[in-house]
Amino acid sequence: PTSNDNETLDVVAGEGDGNNSLQLPSERDLGVTTLWPETRKLFGHESELVCLDAYRPLSVSTGESTLVASSCKARNDVASAAIRLWDSKKGKCVGILKGGHRSTVSTMSFSRDGKYLASSGKDRRICIWKRTKGLTDDTDGSGGYELSAAVDSAHKRIVWSIHFCPKVPDILASGSRDGLIKLWRISDGDDGSLEMKELLRFEPLSKAGKNPITAVAFAEDLLKGSGGNKDIDYGILAIGTESGCVEVWAVPVLPNNLEECPSPILLCAIPTNDCHFDTVKKVSWRPSAKGLTGEDQKADKWLDLTLASCGEDNGVRIFNLCIRNISS
């Protein structure tokens, strides 16, 4: 590191002023040392931001832009509970999604194909916004998305986190302060409208005192069942809780015509000493993880995955996990 880098580190560590306590870096320090320097600012919300999510096109050849969805703290104003959509290339707001929520939207998730945007939050309502047209065809200021399905009182308490399964984009997981994780399937109804069906619900292993669920995230890979469940594919779902615990579960996602949904399977409970000592704010899988091939599954090889988590304890944890196919 250069001398300037050393000076910056001294400021961050609080050594320059004789204070031995760790200090968070200032905006100026982040601008100097970050790996992703700021390129522009986007303005439009009237209060502080609460959550963000982004859709990145699967292929650059389509010419689509990366879409960013944002929400802010709603201050007793239904209009401020709207979701804004931003075109990252143009650096401007291309749509405002209104009428879905009555209070702060605390979590959002795009499906991998960009067909759906799910949102939820303080009003306990899960909304599904469906993409009906491209940005170039949008004339009503909605960014090409419209409200197509909603479940009122999807949970008993505030919904802190939702996430689409990357490999099965009609499967959605939600986690709430009521201590439950729920799995939902989105499908077309007989009249052409969207429907949301609850497939299963379960509590984490660390459920003492209704431990609130604060983060959920699917891995990009699927696990193959065996024995009586050999025709069932399982999604790998990480969850984080208010107590700082991190767990990994296998939840059934395929096929679509299951008459009775199998119970989820606990794959891993991270030891308490390795977890956070305060609320888990986010869990995320390494994007480059690769699924098992047919030959790998025949050879019963392990699936190597990397999971990251961050919490209100100002800590980041990175876990390397080895997972094998579901046994009978």
CSV table of C-alpha atoms in Angstrom, one decimal, residues 65 97 111 124 126 142 164 179 199 261 281 292 304 309:
chain,number,residue,atom,x,y,z
A,65,SER,CA,-30.4,-2.4,-19.6
A,97,LEU,CA,-45.0,1.1,-9.4
A,111,SER,CA,-36.8,-13.4,-10.9
A,124,ARG,CA,-47.4,-8.1,5.3
A,126,ILE,CA,-46.7,-9.9,-1.0
A,142,SER,CA,-44.7,1.8,-15.1
A,164,PHE,CA,-36.8,-16.1,-6.2
A,179,GLY,CA,-40.5,-16.9,12.6
A,199,LEU,CA,-46.5,-24.8,-1.0
A,261,CYS,CA,-45.2,-31.3,-1.0
A,281,LYS,CA,-29.2,-8.5,7.5
A,292,LEU,CA,-23.9,-31.0,-10.6
A,304,ASP,CA,-19.0,-27.0,-3.3
A,309,SER,CA,-23.6,-13.2,5.4
